[in-house]
Amino acid sequence: MNEQVALQVNSEKRKRVFSAIKPTGNPTLGNYLGAMKYWPRMCETYDCLYAVADLHAITVAIKPKDLRENSKRLFALLLAVGIDPEKNILFMQSHVTAHAELGWLLNNYTMFGEASRMTQFKDKSRKNPENVNVGLFDYPVLMAADILLYQADIVPVGEDQMQHVELCRTVANRFNNRYSPTFTVPVGKIPDYGARIHSLSDPTAKMGKSEGDADGAVLILDRPEDIMRKFKRAVTDCDTKVHACKDKPGITNLLTIYASLCDISIDKAEREFENSDYAAFKLRVGEAAVETLRPIREKYEALRKDDKALGEIMKQGAEKAARSAYRTLEKVYKKIGFVRV
Ligand code: TYM
């Protein structure tokens, strides 16, 4: 192959995408609009791997039966949102033990000060002072291992995970500089709209799946009547104009949700509601959420009728992921100087 042809082949190589979601609590509209929604489409352009990050779920106390159920639920939900296991590699993180191994190795290339600066660690420590375990502190390093094992180029995430992706880049660069190029240095990618969906009951706080914000968090698997109730009760302000701005966090959040659900710009969403009052606006946003989430819930329910088939998809996904993961891990062991036989 001459140099020009080789270059051409190289530039045509599809980029890799990796992302994951952890099975704590119940997945929300925030998870969907900030991340999951975009994952199924990406395989048209990229080679994609997606994982249920179950190893990440034990940094907070979780009952064994909840971890099992949450993990199966999330795996089925990823299929239900449209991730095709024939076109993507979809797997359970703990089924590929290379994640934990690389996590340990990368600990030694991550500085204590760097991990200490992670805002999510600080927030979670504050909220849960009786369980500030080392796993919670080390969590972003395991996340870096998830990404680097697959030589991912792009990591699609919501805004709250960008700091962790930045740390992953720092660790990858440090390792590459200390030895020789080993890891692809990934870039994080957040959506134009929906990178940070806020709670409907407190629009200054993130809509989270584990925080126990019953009215503020719309769950992907909520029944239509519950979704409508939550939107009708959404906290707004005493003005009447449906307009996005800093002083109107509730309305801005609802406009963001609507724009993201309908794949339109915020400007267009504002124009659509310029003559609406808040009540009519909230009703329409609720309906848009119901319309989007209903087919996902139906597909999910069908998938959960056959846990054996689900297990088979997990097994095949893990086998495919492992091939790529162990190739990287072996390279890392050798570079560091471990004896390989
Ligand atoms: P997790 O499980 O908290 O969230 C999964 C994805 O959903 C996004 N997200 C949101 N986006 C917009 N608005 C919200 N309110 C909202 N809440 C959550 C998150 O940004 C994320 O993209 N550590 C990760 C899981 C993980 C991971 C990885 C991600 C483990 N290894 C490697 C990327 C690459 C987490 O806890 O996400």
Tab-separated table of C-alpha atoms and ligand atoms in Angstrom:
chain	number	residue	atom	x	y	z
A	1	MET	CA	0.000	0.000	0.000
A	2	ASN	CA	1.521	3.351	-0.927
A	3	GLU	CA	1.601	6.149	1.620
A	4	GLN	CA	-1.301	8.075	0.120
A	5	VAL	CA	-3.613	5.041	0.097
A	6	ALA	CA	-2.560	4.157	3.652
A	7	LEU	CA	-3.396	7.674	4.789
A	8	GLN	CA	-6.758	7.542	3.097
A	9	VAL	CA	-7.636	4.212	4.764
A	10	ASN	CA	-6.609	5.637	8.105
A	11	SER	CA	-8.737	8.746	7.771
A	12	GLU	CA	-11.705	6.583	6.814
A	13	LYS	CA	-11.398	4.514	9.990
A	14	ARG	CA	-14.542	5.102	11.987
A	15	LYS	CA	-14.112	6.903	15.271
A	16	ARG	CA	-15.086	5.178	18.482
A	17	VAL	CA	-17.724	6.233	20.933
A	18	PHE	CA	-18.007	5.041	24.528
A	19	SER	CA	-20.523	5.979	27.160
A	20	ALA	CA	-22.164	4.430	30.202
A	21	ILE	CA	-24.863	4.921	32.779
A	22	LYS	CA	-24.895	3.651	36.331
A	23	PRO	CA	-27.747	1.562	37.750
A	24	THR	CA	-28.548	3.619	40.832
A	25	GLY	CA	-32.139	4.733	41.327
A	26	ASN	CA	-34.569	5.065	38.495
A	27	PRO	CA	-33.442	6.587	35.166
A	28	THR	CA	-34.909	10.030	34.511
A	29	LEU	CA	-35.858	12.261	31.642
A	30	GLY	CA	-32.550	14.019	32.425
A	31	ASN	CA	-30.611	10.841	31.652
A	32	TYR	CA	-32.624	10.440	28.493
A	33	LEU	CA	-32.327	13.993	27.137
A	34	GLY	CA	-28.749	14.532	28.311
A	35	ALA	CA	-27.348	11.249	27.048
A	36	MET	CA	-29.340	8.124	26.145
A	37	LYS	CA	-31.432	9.784	23.459
A	38	TYR	CA	-28.381	10.355	21.267
A	39	TRP	CA	-26.736	6.968	21.712
A	40	PRO	CA	-28.808	4.824	19.296
A	41	ARG	CA	-28.213	7.205	16.360
A	42	MET	CA	-24.452	7.411	16.743
A	43	CYS	CA	-23.760	3.981	15.241
A	44	GLU	CA	-24.565	5.431	11.811
A	45	THR	CA	-21.303	7.383	11.997
A	46	TYR	CA	-19.196	5.762	14.712
A	47	ASP	CA	-18.292	2.398	16.244
A	48	CYS	CA	-20.146	2.551	19.528
A	49	LEU	CA	-19.844	0.815	22.875
A	50	TYR	CA	-22.306	1.404	25.703
A	51	ALA	CA	-22.232	-0.056	29.188
A	52	VAL	CA	-24.360	-0.333	32.272
A	53	ALA	CA	-21.756	0.903	34.777
A	54	ASP	CA	-22.713	-1.477	37.587
A	55	LEU	CA	-19.300	-1.268	39.302
A	56	HIS	CA	-19.995	2.430	39.743
A	57	ALA	CA	-23.268	1.750	41.555
A	58	ILE	CA	-21.740	0.457	44.797
A	59	THR	CA	-20.097	3.713	45.871
A	60	VAL	CA	-23.422	4.386	47.598
A	61	ALA	CA	-25.039	1.751	49.837
A	62	ILE	CA	-27.280	-0.428	47.682
A	63	LYS	CA	-29.092	-3.676	48.528
A	64	PRO	CA	-28.035	-6.724	46.462
A	65	LYS	CA	-31.548	-7.205	45.095
A	66	ASP	CA	-31.750	-3.535	44.074
A	67	LEU	CA	-28.395	-3.657	42.315
A	68	ARG	CA	-29.514	-6.749	40.397
A	69	GLU	CA	-32.916	-5.326	39.471
A	70	ASN	CA	-31.595	-1.842	38.603
A	71	SER	CA	-28.907	-3.358	36.384
A	72	LYS	CA	-31.339	-5.536	34.435
A	73	ARG	CA	-33.813	-2.679	34.173
A	74	LEU	CA	-31.216	-0.295	32.810
A	75	PHE	CA	-29.859	-2.825	30.346
A	76	ALA	CA	-33.388	-3.460	29.013
A	77	LEU	CA	-34.012	0.281	28.910
A	78	LEU	CA	-30.946	0.872	26.755
A	79	LEU	CA	-32.363	-1.652	24.295
A	80	ALA	CA	-35.793	-0.012	24.570
A	81	VAL	CA	-34.470	3.463	23.695
A	82	GLY	CA	-33.201	1.926	20.471
A	83	ILE	CA	-29.632	0.696	20.935
A	84	ASP	CA	-29.359	-2.211	18.512
A	85	PRO	CA	-27.002	-4.872	19.934
A	86	GLU	CA	-26.168	-5.975	16.383
A	87	LYS	CA	-24.892	-2.510	15.483
A	88	ASN	CA	-23.401	-1.499	18.848
A	89	ILE	CA	-21.556	-3.254	21.632
A	90	LEU	CA	-23.845	-3.158	24.643
A	91	PHE	CA	-22.653	-4.781	27.851
A	92	MET	CA	-22.575	-4.900	31.622
A	93	GLN	CA	-19.369	-3.320	32.969
A	94	SER	CA	-18.698	-5.965	35.639
A	95	HIS	CA	-18.806	-8.704	32.961
A	96	VAL	CA	-15.517	-7.383	31.583
A	97	THR	CA	-13.105	-7.558	34.515
A	98	ALA	CA	-10.520	-5.492	32.625
A	99	HIS	CA	-12.363	-2.371	33.869
A	100	ALA	CA	-11.438	-3.023	37.493
A	101	GLU	CA	-7.882	-4.004	36.517
A	102	LEU	CA	-7.201	-0.893	34.474
A	103	GLY	CA	-8.887	1.179	37.176
A	104	TRP	CA	-6.262	-0.010	39.674
A	105	LEU	CA	-3.400	0.669	37.284
A	106	LEU	CA	-4.646	4.177	36.475
A	107	ASN	CA	-4.873	5.020	40.188
A	108	ASN	CA	-1.132	5.259	40.067
A	109	TYR	CA	-1.200	7.922	37.366
A	110	THR	CA	-3.910	10.055	38.970
A	111	MET	CA	-2.968	12.643	41.537
A	112	PHE	CA	-4.798	12.856	44.848
A	113	GLY	CA	-5.304	16.602	44.325
A	114	GLU	CA	-6.866	16.030	40.896
A	115	ALA	CA	-9.402	13.524	42.233
A	116	SER	CA	-10.111	15.788	45.241
A	117	ARG	CA	-11.239	18.585	42.942
A	118	MET	CA	-14.108	16.608	41.411
A	119	THR	CA	-17.310	18.493	42.217
A	120	GLN	CA	-19.430	15.348	42.143
A	121	PHE	CA	-17.242	13.809	44.866
A	122	LYS	CA	-17.567	16.952	46.959
A	123	ASP	CA	-21.367	17.099	46.479
A	124	LYS	CA	-21.925	13.429	47.239
A	125	SER	CA	-19.660	13.546	50.297
A	126	ARG	CA	-21.634	16.488	51.614
A	127	LYS	CA	-24.973	14.784	51.029
A	128	ASN	CA	-23.871	11.453	52.467
A	129	PRO	CA	-21.304	12.217	55.202
A	130	GLU	CA	-21.627	8.786	56.843
A	131	ASN	CA	-20.446	6.915	53.740
A	132	VAL	CA	-17.570	8.835	52.166
A	133	ASN	CA	-15.806	5.672	51.005
A	134	VAL	CA	-12.652	5.380	48.920
A	135	GLY	CA	-14.682	4.034	45.988
A	136	LEU	CA	-16.607	7.318	45.824
A	137	PHE	CA	-13.301	9.183	45.679
A	138	ASP	CA	-11.830	6.804	43.105
A	139	TYR	CA	-14.916	6.680	40.922
A	140	PRO	CA	-13.612	9.030	38.169
A	141	VAL	CA	-10.512	6.862	37.766
A	142	LEU	CA	-12.677	3.808	37.095
A	143	MET	CA	-14.612	5.952	34.644
A	144	ALA	CA	-11.340	6.860	32.909
A	145	ALA	CA	-10.551	3.145	32.683
A	146	ASP	CA	-13.954	2.498	31.073
A	147	ILE	CA	-13.227	5.018	28.352
A	148	LEU	CA	-9.528	4.335	27.765
A	149	LEU	CA	-9.897	0.541	27.547
A	150	TYR	CA	-11.766	0.981	24.281
A	151	GLN	CA	-9.570	3.724	22.835
A	152	ALA	CA	-12.673	5.878	22.561
A	153	ASP	CA	-12.437	9.138	20.606
A	154	ILE	CA	-15.773	10.593	21.714
A	155	VAL	CA	-17.646	10.354	25.015
A	156	PRO	CA	-21.238	11.629	24.787
A	157	VAL	CA	-22.385	12.720	28.250
A	158	GLY	CA	-24.466	15.264	30.106
A	159	GLU	CA	-22.763	18.343	31.536
A	160	ASP	CA	-22.239	16.844	35.023
A	161	GLN	CA	-19.833	14.221	33.640
A	162	MET	CA	-17.610	16.597	31.665
A	163	GLN	CA	-15.239	17.201	34.558
A	164	HIS	CA	-14.671	13.444	34.805
A	165	VAL	CA	-13.944	13.238	31.077
A	166	GLU	CA	-11.413	16.066	31.513
A	167	LEU	CA	-9.705	14.081	34.280
A	168	CYS	CA	-9.643	11.058	31.968
A	169	ARG	CA	-7.839	13.174	29.364
A	170	THR	CA	-5.285	14.312	31.946
A	171	VAL	CA	-4.571	10.727	33.024
A	172	ALA	CA	-4.336	9.474	29.427
A	173	ASN	CA	-1.896	12.246	28.490
A	174	ARG	CA	0.205	11.601	31.571
A	175	PHE	CA	0.478	7.879	30.787
A	176	ASN	CA	1.200	8.493	27.088
A	177	ASN	CA	3.937	10.996	27.938
A	178	ARG	CA	5.533	8.801	30.570
A	179	TYR	CA	5.735	5.682	28.340
A	180	SER	CA	4.717	6.114	24.712
A	181	PRO	CA	1.382	6.726	22.972
A	182	THR	CA	-0.921	4.087	24.421
A	183	PHE	CA	-4.343	5.604	24.885
A	184	THR	CA	-6.486	7.633	22.523
A	185	VAL	CA	-7.175	10.913	24.314
A	186	PRO	CA	-10.975	11.247	24.147
A	187	VAL	CA	-13.175	14.313	23.900
A	188	GLY	CA	-16.409	14.735	25.822
A	189	LYS	CA	-19.471	15.770	23.866
A	190	ILE	CA	-22.577	17.349	25.338
A	191	PRO	CA	-25.831	17.942	23.444
A	192	ASP	CA	-26.796	21.469	22.323
A	193	TYR	CA	-29.970	21.292	24.403
A	194	GLY	CA	-30.598	19.062	27.404
A	195	ALA	CA	-27.024	18.763	28.729
A	196	ARG	CA	-28.389	19.709	32.142
A	197	ILE	CA	-32.064	19.079	32.843
A	198	HIS	CA	-33.229	20.479	36.158
A	199	SER	CA	-35.696	19.193	38.695
A	200	LEU	CA	-39.313	20.240	38.079
A	201	SER	CA	-39.795	21.011	41.772
A	202	ASP	CA	-36.503	22.886	42.212
A	203	PRO	CA	-35.323	24.239	38.858
A	204	THR	CA	-31.971	25.257	40.312
A	205	ALA	CA	-31.070	21.607	41.092
A	206	LYS	CA	-30.172	18.831	38.657
A	207	MET	CA	-32.879	16.272	37.879
A	208	GLY	CA	-31.276	13.240	39.492
A	209	LYS	CA	-32.226	9.584	39.642
A	210	SER	CA	-30.985	8.888	43.156
A	211	GLU	CA	-31.945	11.996	45.074
A	212	GLY	CA	-35.484	10.979	46.033
A	213	ASP	CA	-37.086	14.037	44.416
A	214	ALA	CA	-40.430	12.325	43.760
A	215	ASP	CA	-42.230	15.231	42.045
A	216	GLY	CA	-39.213	16.883	40.489
A	217	ALA	CA	-37.823	13.894	38.611
A	218	VAL	CA	-39.738	12.543	35.627
A	219	LEU	CA	-38.808	8.887	35.251
A	220	ILE	CA	-38.410	7.320	31.829
A	221	LEU	CA	-40.699	4.513	32.977
A	222	ASP	CA	-43.324	6.735	34.629
A	223	ARG	CA	-46.963	6.178	33.676
A	224	PRO	CA	-48.484	8.934	31.468
A	225	GLU	CA	-50.724	10.193	34.297
A	226	ASP	CA	-47.706	10.585	36.601
A	227	ILE	CA	-45.745	12.416	33.924
A	228	MET	CA	-48.651	14.813	33.344
A	229	ARG	CA	-49.095	15.416	37.089
A	230	LYS	CA	-45.397	16.260	37.510
A	231	PHE	CA	-45.420	18.713	34.616
A	232	LYS	CA	-48.659	20.361	35.768
A	233	ARG	CA	-47.083	20.939	39.191
A	234	ALA	CA	-43.743	22.122	37.802
A	235	VAL	CA	-42.443	25.156	39.681
A	236	THR	CA	-42.396	28.330	37.558
A	237	ASP	CA	-42.505	32.046	38.449
A	238	CYS	CA	-45.190	34.684	38.786
A	239	ASP	CA	-44.687	36.200	35.331
A	240	THR	CA	-46.779	34.985	32.351
A	241	LYS	CA	-44.422	35.084	29.380
A	242	VAL	CA	-42.977	31.785	28.120
A	243	HIS	CA	-39.446	32.986	27.629
A	244	ALA	CA	-36.024	31.515	28.472
A	245	CYS	CA	-33.744	33.640	30.654
A	246	LYS	CA	-31.640	33.509	33.823
A	247	ASP	CA	-34.419	34.913	36.018
A	248	LYS	CA	-36.879	32.235	34.933
A	249	PRO	CA	-35.152	28.928	35.688
A	250	GLY	CA	-38.401	26.926	35.785
A	251	ILE	CA	-39.684	28.148	32.412
A	252	THR	CA	-36.202	27.905	30.904
A	253	ASN	CA	-35.962	24.288	32.057
A	254	LEU	CA	-39.372	23.457	30.580
A	255	LEU	CA	-38.460	25.150	27.283
A	256	THR	CA	-35.205	23.191	27.205
A	257	ILE	CA	-37.077	19.948	27.817
A	258	TYR	CA	-39.586	20.768	25.096
A	259	ALA	CA	-36.922	21.822	22.564
A	260	SER	CA	-34.932	18.699	23.264
A	261	LEU	CA	-37.965	16.383	23.090
A	262	CYS	CA	-39.071	17.886	19.775
A	263	ASP	CA	-35.563	18.390	18.325
A	264	ILE	CA	-36.128	22.110	17.778
A	265	SER	CA	-34.285	25.221	18.971
A	266	ILE	CA	-35.276	27.113	22.124
A	267	ASP	CA	-36.127	30.115	19.903
A	268	LYS	CA	-38.563	28.036	17.920
A	269	ALA	CA	-40.083	26.635	21.125
A	270	GLU	CA	-40.509	30.193	22.464
A	271	ARG	CA	-42.271	31.255	19.267
A	272	GLU	CA	-44.615	28.285	19.498
A	273	PHE	CA	-45.752	29.394	22.962
A	274	GLU	CA	-45.688	33.171	22.568
A	275	ASN	CA	-49.473	33.365	23.008
A	276	SER	CA	-49.802	30.586	25.599
A	277	ASP	CA	-50.227	30.925	29.330
A	278	TYR	CA	-48.110	28.826	31.697
A	279	ALA	CA	-50.810	26.204	32.293
A	280	ALA	CA	-51.273	25.470	28.579
A	281	PHE	CA	-47.509	25.461	28.069
A	282	LYS	CA	-46.879	22.994	30.908
A	283	LEU	CA	-49.622	20.736	29.576
A	284	ARG	CA	-48.039	20.654	26.119
A	285	VAL	CA	-44.555	19.896	27.497
A	286	GLY	CA	-46.071	17.056	29.530
A	287	GLU	CA	-47.796	15.684	26.430
A	288	ALA	CA	-44.566	15.841	24.440
A	289	ALA	CA	-42.814	13.857	27.205
A	290	VAL	CA	-45.622	11.287	27.281
A	291	GLU	CA	-45.475	10.899	23.489
A	292	THR	CA	-41.715	10.337	23.577
A	293	LEU	CA	-41.607	8.038	26.576
A	294	ARG	CA	-44.656	5.864	25.915
A	295	PRO	CA	-43.126	3.705	23.127
A	296	ILE	CA	-39.937	3.322	25.195
A	297	ARG	CA	-41.900	2.062	28.196
A	298	GLU	CA	-43.899	-0.342	26.038
A	299	LYS	CA	-40.786	-1.750	24.433
A	300	TYR	CA	-39.156	-2.016	27.847
A	301	GLU	CA	-42.086	-3.978	29.270
A	302	ALA	CA	-41.938	-6.436	26.371
A	303	LEU	CA	-38.193	-6.919	26.846
A	304	ARG	CA	-38.558	-7.571	30.578
A	305	LYS	CA	-40.820	-10.544	29.900
A	306	ASP	CA	-37.774	-12.542	28.854
A	307	ASP	CA	-34.835	-12.071	31.210
A	308	LYS	CA	-33.136	-15.115	29.686
A	309	ALA	CA	-32.957	-13.441	26.274
A	310	LEU	CA	-31.672	-10.297	28.001
A	311	GLY	CA	-28.922	-12.394	29.636
A	312	GLU	CA	-27.931	-13.747	26.238
A	313	ILE	CA	-27.555	-10.225	24.805
A	314	MET	CA	-25.437	-9.280	27.863
A	315	LYS	CA	-23.200	-12.287	27.319
A	316	GLN	CA	-22.622	-11.580	23.653
A	317	GLY	CA	-21.973	-7.896	24.338
A	318	ALA	CA	-19.407	-8.701	27.029
A	319	GLU	CA	-17.596	-11.124	24.723
A	320	LYS	CA	-17.285	-8.475	22.018
A	321	ALA	CA	-16.237	-5.747	24.481
A	322	ALA	CA	-13.671	-8.023	26.132
A	323	ARG	CA	-11.763	-8.545	22.874
A	324	SER	CA	-11.024	-4.879	22.576
A	325	ALA	CA	-10.563	-4.283	26.323
A	326	TYR	CA	-7.961	-6.998	26.912
A	327	ARG	CA	-5.948	-5.852	23.916
A	328	THR	CA	-5.520	-2.437	25.562
A	329	LEU	CA	-4.973	-3.902	29.023
A	330	GLU	CA	-2.191	-6.194	27.799
A	331	LYS	CA	-0.469	-3.261	26.126
A	332	VAL	CA	-0.675	-1.276	29.371
A	333	TYR	CA	0.759	-4.095	31.496
A	334	LYS	CA	3.687	-4.443	29.102
A	335	LYS	CA	4.411	-0.713	28.949
A	336	ILE	CA	4.516	-0.440	32.725
A	337	GLY	CA	6.959	-3.348	32.930
A	338	PHE	CA	4.931	-6.261	34.270
A	339	VAL	CA	6.263	-9.716	33.401
A	340	ARG	CA	3.915	-11.314	30.879
A	341	VAL	CA	4.157	-15.051	30.132
B	1	TYM	P1	-25.108	8.771	35.344
B	1	TYM	O1	-25.548	7.365	35.471
B	1	TYM	O2	-25.271	9.660	36.535
B	1	TYM	O3	-25.856	9.469	34.143
B	1	TYM	C1	-25.881	8.909	32.840
B	1	TYM	C2	-25.843	10.009	31.806
B	1	TYM	O4	-26.943	10.894	31.989
B	1	TYM	C3	-26.481	12.245	32.093
B	1	TYM	N1	-27.364	12.972	33.012
B	1	TYM	C4	-27.996	14.103	32.706
B	1	TYM	N2	-27.995	14.853	31.589
B	1	TYM	C5	-28.756	15.971	31.598
B	1	TYM	N3	-29.489	16.361	32.669
B	1	TYM	C6	-29.524	15.654	33.796
B	1	TYM	N4	-30.276	16.048	34.824
B	1	TYM	C7	-28.745	14.464	33.862
B	1	TYM	N5	-28.540	13.512	34.811
B	1	TYM	C8	-27.681	12.620	34.274
B	1	TYM	C9	-25.068	12.128	32.654
B	1	TYM	O5	-24.306	13.267	32.366
B	1	TYM	C10	-24.575	10.872	31.946
B	1	TYM	O6	-24.074	11.179	30.663
B	1	TYM	N6	-20.222	8.262	35.827
B	1	TYM	C11	-21.313	8.182	34.882
B	1	TYM	C12	-21.442	6.820	34.235
B	1	TYM	C13	-20.191	6.353	33.598
B	1	TYM	C14	-19.638	6.860	32.385
B	1	TYM	C15	-18.454	6.089	32.184
B	1	TYM	C16	-20.029	7.843	31.486
B	1	TYM	C17	-19.385	5.367	34.061
B	1	TYM	N7	-18.328	5.198	33.208
B	1	TYM	C18	-17.630	6.346	31.075
B	1	TYM	C19	-19.215	8.084	30.372
B	1	TYM	C20	-18.035	7.331	30.192
B	1	TYM	C21	-22.604	8.472	35.629
B	1	TYM	O7	-22.686	8.299	36.819
B	1	TYM	O8	-23.620	8.819	34.836
